[in-house]
Amino acid sequence: MIIFKSINKLKEKVNIMANVGFVPTMGSLHKGHISLIKNSKQKCTKTLVSIFVNPSQFNKSADYRKYPRNLNNDLKILKKLKVDYLLIPSINDVYQTKKQMKIKINNKDKILCSKYRPGHFEGVLGVISVFLKNIKAKYMFLGNKDFQQIYLIKKYLGNKFKTKIVVCKTIRFKNSLAYSSRNNLLSRKNIKNGILISNIIKKFHNQIFKDFSKIKEIKNIKHKISSICSRVEYLEIRNKKNLKSNINKNNFKIFVAYYLDNVRLIDNF
Ligand code: AMP
């Protein structure tokens, strides 16, 4: 595995026009990331992983500071997977100007996480835009766990770059809790609470699928979840094609964001 600490060095050394798959991450790698990497290895001749905890997507500086970082373990995982290239750039390497750190989004897209984490997706779009401008990979692999992220990247950056997005399914523990780097911050008790919550929503999803009139139970479900966690930020059912509220049996998706103590988790079913 060749490790690059600068995007320019990577551009010099690697023929990124070739069939390269790009997997952007913030590190603290888990089975979700591993599945994206395996997808890339299957589809592409070379795989490039980036690890960059992007400051511009954190709306709270304390959250940025406490975000789990685990580089030694990440290196072990990536070497074992025989990843070809790893990019670990510094903040100054990624951003030459402050303007690059954020891309504006329309008010009508300020729903779900975009409503509750102001500036978050603006920062995500900023960093992905810098990466795609420089790293002309053929494919970029993203996880469905961050459903709204994929929606906004496609909407705002899809026409600007040739890189095609490959959406990969959410990887979960057998007990249905989704893998997340933030799980590292949870106490044992809160891991159990996270498992309970994901099972409640999974069950709710199946009930709606069988009998669409069950959507009216959403208030009760929210109440139930609230009694398990510190706070439910949102629990909403939306159309998975356009994130609007015109839902039916075939297009609905349940979105949730909640806090276990001060750790914020998101998921969708
Ligand atoms: P992150 O390191 O959290 O920024 O995530 C990097 C990429 O991994 C994003 O495309 C995420 O959607 C994806 N990802 C995170 N968790 C999972 C998961 N449990 N299953 C599949 N993909 C995931």
mmCIF file of C-alpha atoms and ligand atoms in Angstrom:
data_model
loop_
_atom_site.group_PDB
_atom_site.id
_atom_site.type_symbol
_atom_site.label_atom_id
_atom_site.label_comp_id
_atom_site.label_asym_id
_atom_site.label_seq_id
_atom_site.Cartn_x
_atom_site.Cartn_y
_atom_site.Cartn_z
ATOM 1 C CA MET A 1 0.000 0.000 0.000
ATOM 2 C CA ILE A 2 1.387 3.408 -0.982
ATOM 3 C CA ILE A 3 0.577 6.142 1.537
ATOM 4 C CA PHE A 4 0.248 9.744 0.326
ATOM 5 C CA LYS A 5 0.127 12.701 2.675
ATOM 6 C CA SER A 6 -0.549 15.177 -0.102
ATOM 7 C CA ILE A 7 -3.092 15.219 -2.911
ATOM 8 C CA ASN A 8 -0.505 16.636 -5.354
ATOM 9 C CA LYS A 9 1.916 13.781 -4.657
ATOM 10 C CA LEU A 10 -0.916 11.341 -5.282
ATOM 11 C CA LYS A 11 -1.733 13.051 -8.590
ATOM 12 C CA GLU A 12 1.934 12.893 -9.648
ATOM 13 C CA LYS A 13 2.367 9.227 -8.884
ATOM 14 C CA VAL A 14 -0.971 7.623 -9.663
ATOM 15 C CA ASN A 15 -2.699 7.447 -13.001
ATOM 16 C CA ILE A 16 -6.080 8.415 -11.670
ATOM 17 C CA MET A 17 -7.701 8.350 -15.077
ATOM 18 C CA ALA A 18 -7.357 4.581 -14.971
ATOM 19 C CA ASN A 19 -9.953 2.344 -13.407
ATOM 20 C CA VAL A 20 -9.533 3.617 -9.835
ATOM 21 C CA GLY A 21 -12.194 3.224 -7.155
ATOM 22 C CA PHE A 22 -12.222 5.908 -4.473
ATOM 23 C CA VAL A 23 -13.508 5.291 -0.924
ATOM 24 C CA PRO A 24 -13.582 8.515 1.130
ATOM 25 C CA THR A 25 -13.688 7.964 4.916
ATOM 26 C CA MET A 26 -13.024 9.712 8.207
ATOM 27 C CA GLY A 27 -11.176 6.662 9.560
ATOM 28 C CA SER A 28 -11.891 4.524 12.634
ATOM 29 C CA LEU A 29 -12.639 1.895 10.056
ATOM 30 C CA HIS A 30 -15.255 -0.791 10.628
ATOM 31 C CA LYS A 31 -17.120 -3.419 8.624
ATOM 32 C CA GLY A 32 -19.181 -0.757 6.831
ATOM 33 C CA HIS A 33 -16.027 0.838 5.406
ATOM 34 C CA ILE A 34 -14.560 -2.603 4.700
ATOM 35 C CA SER A 35 -17.574 -3.485 2.594
ATOM 36 C CA LEU A 36 -17.150 -0.296 0.501
ATOM 37 C CA ILE A 37 -13.482 -1.198 -0.029
ATOM 38 C CA LYS A 38 -14.370 -4.764 -1.034
ATOM 39 C CA ASN A 39 -16.937 -3.417 -3.511
ATOM 40 C CA SER A 40 -14.276 -1.155 -4.998
ATOM 41 C CA LYS A 41 -11.732 -3.961 -5.229
ATOM 42 C CA GLN A 42 -14.243 -6.070 -7.091
ATOM 43 C CA LYS A 43 -15.214 -3.381 -9.596
ATOM 44 C CA CYS A 44 -11.912 -1.524 -10.098
ATOM 45 C CA THR A 45 -8.287 -2.352 -10.871
ATOM 46 C CA LYS A 46 -6.954 -0.086 -8.101
ATOM 47 C CA THR A 47 -8.527 1.165 -4.884
ATOM 48 C CA LEU A 48 -7.775 4.470 -3.193
ATOM 49 C CA VAL A 49 -8.997 5.070 0.372
ATOM 50 C CA SER A 50 -8.809 8.483 2.024
ATOM 51 C CA ILE A 51 -8.833 9.139 5.747
ATOM 52 C CA PHE A 52 -9.626 12.748 6.542
ATOM 53 C CA VAL A 53 -11.623 13.995 9.521
ATOM 54 C CA ASN A 54 -13.033 17.009 7.735
ATOM 55 C CA PRO A 55 -13.342 19.958 10.163
ATOM 56 C CA SER A 56 -15.750 21.882 7.924
ATOM 57 C CA GLN A 57 -18.517 19.288 8.291
ATOM 58 C CA PHE A 58 -18.636 19.438 12.094
ATOM 59 C CA ASN A 59 -21.094 22.036 13.298
ATOM 60 C CA LYS A 60 -19.731 21.724 16.844
ATOM 61 C CA SER A 61 -15.980 21.944 17.486
ATOM 62 C CA ALA A 62 -16.253 19.626 20.533
ATOM 63 C CA ASP A 63 -17.733 16.957 18.246
ATOM 64 C CA TYR A 64 -14.770 17.376 15.867
ATOM 65 C CA ARG A 65 -12.297 17.049 18.739
ATOM 66 C CA LYS A 66 -13.859 13.932 20.204
ATOM 67 C CA TYR A 67 -14.491 12.179 16.853
ATOM 68 C CA PRO A 68 -12.777 8.753 17.196
ATOM 69 C CA ARG A 69 -9.353 8.542 15.543
ATOM 70 C CA ASN A 70 -7.620 5.199 15.216
ATOM 71 C CA LEU A 71 -4.925 5.432 12.554
ATOM 72 C CA ASN A 72 -2.748 2.477 13.632
ATOM 73 C CA ASN A 73 -5.654 0.086 13.561
ATOM 74 C CA ASP A 74 -6.894 1.592 10.269
ATOM 75 C CA LEU A 75 -3.475 0.948 8.685
ATOM 76 C CA LYS A 76 -3.597 -2.694 9.783
ATOM 77 C CA ILE A 77 -7.065 -3.138 8.262
ATOM 78 C CA LEU A 78 -6.138 -1.441 4.972
ATOM 79 C CA LYS A 79 -2.903 -3.425 4.592
ATOM 80 C CA LYS A 80 -4.736 -6.664 5.266
ATOM 81 C CA LEU A 81 -7.282 -5.756 2.584
ATOM 82 C CA LYS A 82 -4.391 -5.019 0.195
ATOM 83 C CA VAL A 83 -5.648 -1.538 -0.577
ATOM 84 C CA ASP A 84 -3.424 0.048 -3.263
ATOM 85 C CA TYR A 85 -3.353 3.701 -2.167
ATOM 86 C CA LEU A 86 -4.114 5.557 1.032
ATOM 87 C CA LEU A 87 -4.462 9.339 1.167
ATOM 88 C CA ILE A 88 -4.079 10.999 4.583
ATOM 89 C CA PRO A 89 -3.975 14.707 3.780
ATOM 90 C CA SER A 90 -3.627 17.591 6.241
ATOM 91 C CA ILE A 91 -6.278 20.315 6.461
ATOM 92 C CA ASN A 92 -3.973 22.767 4.657
ATOM 93 C CA ASP A 93 -3.371 20.284 1.905
ATOM 94 C CA VAL A 94 -7.087 19.819 1.244
ATOM 95 C CA TYR A 95 -8.120 23.458 1.493
ATOM 96 C CA GLN A 96 -6.134 26.289 -0.071
ATOM 97 C CA THR A 97 -8.887 28.815 0.634
ATOM 98 C CA LYS A 98 -11.667 29.059 3.210
ATOM 99 C CA LYS A 99 -14.246 29.294 0.436
ATOM 100 C CA GLN A 100 -13.544 25.714 -0.637
ATOM 101 C CA MET A 101 -14.620 24.398 2.761
ATOM 102 C CA LYS A 102 -18.360 24.812 2.132
ATOM 103 C CA ILE A 103 -20.798 24.617 -0.769
ATOM 104 C CA LYS A 104 -24.183 26.294 -0.279
ATOM 105 C CA ILE A 105 -27.343 24.247 -0.390
ATOM 106 C CA ASN A 106 -30.909 25.426 -1.014
ATOM 107 C CA ASN A 107 -33.263 26.070 1.894
ATOM 108 C CA LYS A 108 -35.628 23.405 0.634
ATOM 109 C CA ASP A 109 -32.902 20.805 1.195
ATOM 110 C CA LYS A 110 -32.549 21.821 4.841
ATOM 111 C CA ILE A 111 -34.443 18.830 6.175
ATOM 112 C CA LEU A 112 -33.440 15.835 8.342
ATOM 113 C CA CYS A 113 -29.724 16.114 9.258
ATOM 114 C CA SER A 114 -29.356 19.222 7.169
ATOM 115 C CA LYS A 115 -31.906 20.984 9.379
ATOM 116 C CA TYR A 116 -30.462 19.802 12.667
ATOM 117 C CA ARG A 117 -26.753 20.035 11.801
ATOM 118 C CA PRO A 118 -26.504 23.422 10.102
ATOM 119 C CA GLY A 119 -23.475 23.603 7.830
ATOM 120 C CA HIS A 120 -22.798 19.862 7.989
ATOM 121 C CA PHE A 121 -23.640 18.905 4.402
ATOM 122 C CA GLU A 122 -22.199 22.183 3.126
ATOM 123 C CA GLY A 123 -18.898 20.901 4.571
ATOM 124 C CA VAL A 124 -19.374 17.398 3.170
ATOM 125 C CA LEU A 125 -20.004 18.848 -0.301
ATOM 126 C CA GLY A 126 -16.948 21.098 0.101
ATOM 127 C CA VAL A 127 -14.543 18.255 0.841
ATOM 128 C CA ILE A 128 -15.993 15.849 -1.731
ATOM 129 C CA SER A 129 -15.799 18.600 -4.337
ATOM 130 C CA VAL A 130 -12.087 19.205 -3.613
ATOM 131 C CA PHE A 131 -11.413 15.464 -3.729
ATOM 132 C CA LEU A 132 -13.273 14.850 -6.978
ATOM 133 C CA LYS A 133 -11.706 17.873 -8.669
ATOM 134 C CA ASN A 134 -8.267 16.447 -7.945
ATOM 135 C CA ILE A 135 -8.860 12.727 -7.834
ATOM 136 C CA LYS A 136 -10.479 11.853 -11.115
ATOM 137 C CA ALA A 137 -11.443 8.370 -9.993
ATOM 138 C CA LYS A 138 -13.781 6.369 -12.162
ATOM 139 C CA TYR A 139 -16.020 5.379 -9.251
ATOM 140 C CA MET A 140 -16.656 6.649 -5.742
ATOM 141 C CA PHE A 141 -18.131 4.199 -3.215
ATOM 142 C CA LEU A 142 -20.566 5.542 -0.605
ATOM 143 C CA GLY A 143 -22.672 3.844 2.080
ATOM 144 C CA ASN A 144 -26.456 3.954 2.141
ATOM 145 C CA LYS A 145 -26.302 4.534 5.887
ATOM 146 C CA ASP A 146 -25.670 8.189 5.010
ATOM 147 C CA PHE A 147 -28.626 8.280 2.657
ATOM 148 C CA GLN A 148 -29.137 12.047 2.664
ATOM 149 C CA GLN A 149 -25.413 12.554 2.062
ATOM 150 C CA ILE A 150 -25.601 10.480 -1.125
ATOM 151 C CA TYR A 151 -28.766 12.311 -2.201
ATOM 152 C CA LEU A 152 -27.095 15.725 -1.821
ATOM 153 C CA ILE A 153 -23.768 14.685 -3.384
ATOM 154 C CA LYS A 154 -25.661 13.410 -6.431
ATOM 155 C CA LYS A 155 -27.832 16.528 -6.566
ATOM 156 C CA TYR A 156 -25.117 19.159 -6.122
ATOM 157 C CA LEU A 157 -21.998 17.481 -7.532
ATOM 158 C CA GLY A 158 -23.366 14.787 -9.856
ATOM 159 C CA ASN A 159 -23.162 16.962 -12.991
ATOM 160 C CA LYS A 160 -19.843 18.589 -12.118
ATOM 161 C CA PHE A 161 -17.673 15.479 -12.147
ATOM 162 C CA LYS A 162 -17.355 12.359 -14.250
ATOM 163 C CA THR A 163 -16.825 10.088 -11.234
ATOM 164 C CA LYS A 164 -19.741 7.674 -10.934
ATOM 165 C CA ILE A 165 -21.243 7.015 -7.522
ATOM 166 C CA VAL A 166 -21.698 3.433 -6.400
ATOM 167 C CA VAL A 167 -24.145 3.110 -3.518
ATOM 168 C CA CYS A 168 -23.369 0.273 -1.091
ATOM 169 C CA LYS A 169 -25.768 -1.261 1.404
ATOM 170 C CA THR A 170 -25.663 -0.520 5.136
ATOM 171 C CA ILE A 171 -23.694 -3.122 7.067
ATOM 172 C CA ARG A 172 -25.168 -4.055 10.439
ATOM 173 C CA PHE A 173 -24.315 -6.258 13.389
ATOM 174 C CA LYS A 174 -26.505 -9.384 13.528
ATOM 175 C CA ASN A 175 -28.579 -7.575 16.148
ATOM 176 C CA SER A 176 -29.346 -4.909 13.468
ATOM 177 C CA LEU A 177 -27.370 -1.976 14.922
ATOM 178 C CA ALA A 178 -25.520 -0.312 12.029
ATOM 179 C CA TYR A 179 -21.729 -0.163 12.182
ATOM 180 C CA SER A 180 -20.584 3.398 12.848
ATOM 181 C CA SER A 181 -17.281 4.937 13.934
ATOM 182 C CA ARG A 182 -19.264 6.720 16.639
ATOM 183 C CA ASN A 183 -20.165 3.335 18.209
ATOM 184 C CA ASN A 184 -16.622 3.524 19.658
ATOM 185 C CA LEU A 185 -17.851 6.351 21.893
ATOM 186 C CA LEU A 186 -20.775 4.358 23.353
ATOM 187 C CA SER A 187 -20.881 2.717 26.769
ATOM 188 C CA ARG A 188 -22.001 -0.923 26.916
ATOM 189 C CA LYS A 189 -25.380 0.163 28.193
ATOM 190 C CA ASN A 190 -25.815 2.555 25.295
ATOM 191 C CA ILE A 191 -24.809 -0.063 22.748
ATOM 192 C CA LYS A 192 -27.695 -2.138 24.118
ATOM 193 C CA ASN A 193 -29.986 0.895 23.818
ATOM 194 C CA GLY A 194 -28.848 1.444 20.223
ATOM 195 C CA ILE A 195 -29.670 -2.188 19.455
ATOM 196 C CA LEU A 196 -33.136 -1.790 20.995
ATOM 197 C CA ILE A 197 -33.829 1.338 18.966
ATOM 198 C CA SER A 198 -32.723 -0.128 15.637
ATOM 199 C CA ASN A 199 -34.908 -3.169 16.242
ATOM 200 C CA ILE A 200 -37.936 -1.018 17.049
ATOM 201 C CA ILE A 201 -37.521 0.930 13.806
ATOM 202 C CA LYS A 202 -36.822 -2.191 11.758
ATOM 203 C CA LYS A 203 -40.013 -3.743 13.117
ATOM 204 C CA PHE A 204 -41.942 -0.533 12.433
ATOM 205 C CA HIS A 205 -40.648 -0.576 8.862
ATOM 206 C CA ASN A 206 -41.866 -4.133 8.369
ATOM 207 C CA GLN A 207 -45.264 -3.300 9.860
ATOM 208 C CA ILE A 208 -45.724 -0.349 7.483
ATOM 209 C CA PHE A 209 -44.673 -2.493 4.575
ATOM 210 C CA LYS A 210 -47.366 -5.033 5.451
ATOM 211 C CA ASP A 211 -50.026 -2.457 6.301
ATOM 212 C CA PHE A 212 -49.355 1.098 5.143
ATOM 213 C CA SER A 213 -51.932 2.568 7.543
ATOM 214 C CA LYS A 214 -49.452 1.804 10.349
ATOM 215 C CA ILE A 215 -47.535 4.981 9.471
ATOM 216 C CA LYS A 216 -49.892 6.769 11.852
ATOM 217 C CA GLU A 217 -48.103 4.942 14.693
ATOM 218 C CA ILE A 218 -45.035 7.147 14.193
ATOM 219 C CA LYS A 219 -45.810 9.309 17.239
ATOM 220 C CA ASN A 220 -45.998 6.240 19.482
ATOM 221 C CA ILE A 221 -42.775 4.868 18.055
ATOM 222 C CA LYS A 222 -41.042 8.196 18.642
ATOM 223 C CA HIS A 223 -42.326 8.175 22.190
ATOM 224 C CA LYS A 224 -41.053 4.624 22.716
ATOM 225 C CA ILE A 225 -37.602 5.485 21.372
ATOM 226 C CA SER A 226 -37.480 8.672 23.446
ATOM 227 C CA SER A 227 -37.837 6.596 26.588
ATOM 228 C CA ILE A 228 -34.720 4.594 25.644
ATOM 229 C CA CYS A 229 -32.345 7.341 24.507
ATOM 230 C CA SER A 230 -31.434 10.813 25.720
ATOM 231 C CA ARG A 231 -33.178 12.586 22.851
ATOM 232 C CA VAL A 232 -34.745 11.810 19.492
ATOM 233 C CA GLU A 233 -33.690 14.574 17.116
ATOM 234 C CA TYR A 234 -35.989 13.394 14.349
ATOM 235 C CA LEU A 235 -37.957 10.352 13.292
ATOM 236 C CA GLU A 236 -39.486 10.932 9.885
ATOM 237 C CA ILE A 237 -40.846 8.929 6.994
ATOM 238 C CA ARG A 238 -40.005 10.303 3.571
ATOM 239 C CA ASN A 239 -39.992 9.383 -0.095
ATOM 240 C CA LYS A 240 -36.614 7.767 -0.793
ATOM 241 C CA LYS A 241 -36.484 9.150 -4.359
ATOM 242 C CA ASN A 242 -36.750 12.856 -3.532
ATOM 243 C CA LEU A 243 -36.888 13.010 0.306
ATOM 244 C CA LYS A 244 -40.315 14.687 0.061
ATOM 245 C CA SER A 245 -43.318 13.710 2.179
ATOM 246 C CA ASN A 246 -45.377 12.144 -0.644
ATOM 247 C CA ILE A 247 -44.962 8.595 0.546
ATOM 248 C CA ASN A 248 -46.505 5.271 -0.346
ATOM 249 C CA LYS A 249 -45.838 1.620 0.353
ATOM 250 C CA ASN A 250 -43.176 1.380 -2.354
ATOM 251 C CA ASN A 251 -41.177 4.553 -1.853
ATOM 252 C CA PHE A 252 -41.082 5.135 1.899
ATOM 253 C CA LYS A 253 -37.990 5.220 4.073
ATOM 254 C CA ILE A 254 -37.738 5.854 7.803
ATOM 255 C CA PHE A 255 -35.033 8.274 8.905
ATOM 256 C CA VAL A 256 -33.835 8.679 12.473
ATOM 257 C CA ALA A 257 -31.293 10.711 14.423
ATOM 258 C CA TYR A 258 -30.988 10.288 18.177
ATOM 259 C CA TYR A 259 -28.627 10.851 21.055
ATOM 260 C CA LEU A 260 -27.321 8.215 23.464
ATOM 261 C CA ASP A 261 -25.874 10.447 26.168
ATOM 262 C CA ASN A 262 -23.938 12.929 24.016
ATOM 263 C CA VAL A 263 -23.283 10.584 21.083
ATOM 264 C CA ARG A 264 -25.418 11.285 18.013
ATOM 265 C CA LEU A 265 -26.377 8.328 15.821
ATOM 266 C CA ILE A 266 -28.279 8.241 12.520
ATOM 267 C CA ASP A 267 -29.878 5.418 10.582
ATOM 268 C CA ASN A 268 -32.488 4.696 7.937
ATOM 269 C CA PHE A 269 -34.665 1.686 7.166
HETATM 270 P P1 AMP B 1 -17.435 7.989 7.515
HETATM 271 O O1 AMP B 1 -16.046 7.476 7.786
HETATM 272 O O2 AMP B 1 -18.378 7.818 8.634
HETATM 273 O O3 AMP B 1 -17.419 9.385 6.918
HETATM 274 O O4 AMP B 1 -18.016 7.067 6.363
HETATM 275 C C1 AMP B 1 -17.324 6.839 5.172
HETATM 276 C C2 AMP B 1 -18.208 6.058 4.250
HETATM 277 O O5 AMP B 1 -18.573 4.813 4.880
HETATM 278 C C3 AMP B 1 -19.536 6.767 3.920
HETATM 279 O O6 AMP B 1 -19.827 6.588 2.544
HETATM 280 C C4 AMP B 1 -20.525 6.054 4.815
HETATM 281 O O7 AMP B 1 -21.845 6.072 4.314
HETATM 282 C C5 AMP B 1 -19.971 4.642 4.811
HETATM 283 N N1 AMP B 1 -20.473 3.885 5.953
HETATM 284 C C6 AMP B 1 -20.454 4.253 7.259
HETATM 285 N N2 AMP B 1 -21.071 3.304 8.030
HETATM 286 C C7 AMP B 1 -21.490 2.341 7.180
HETATM 287 C C8 AMP B 1 -22.192 1.109 7.349
HETATM 288 N N3 AMP B 1 -22.576 0.683 8.550
HETATM 289 N N4 AMP B 1 -22.450 0.367 6.258
HETATM 290 C C9 AMP B 1 -22.048 0.794 5.021
HETATM 291 N N5 AMP B 1 -21.388 1.933 4.792
HETATM 292 C C10 AMP B 1 -21.103 2.710 5.852
#
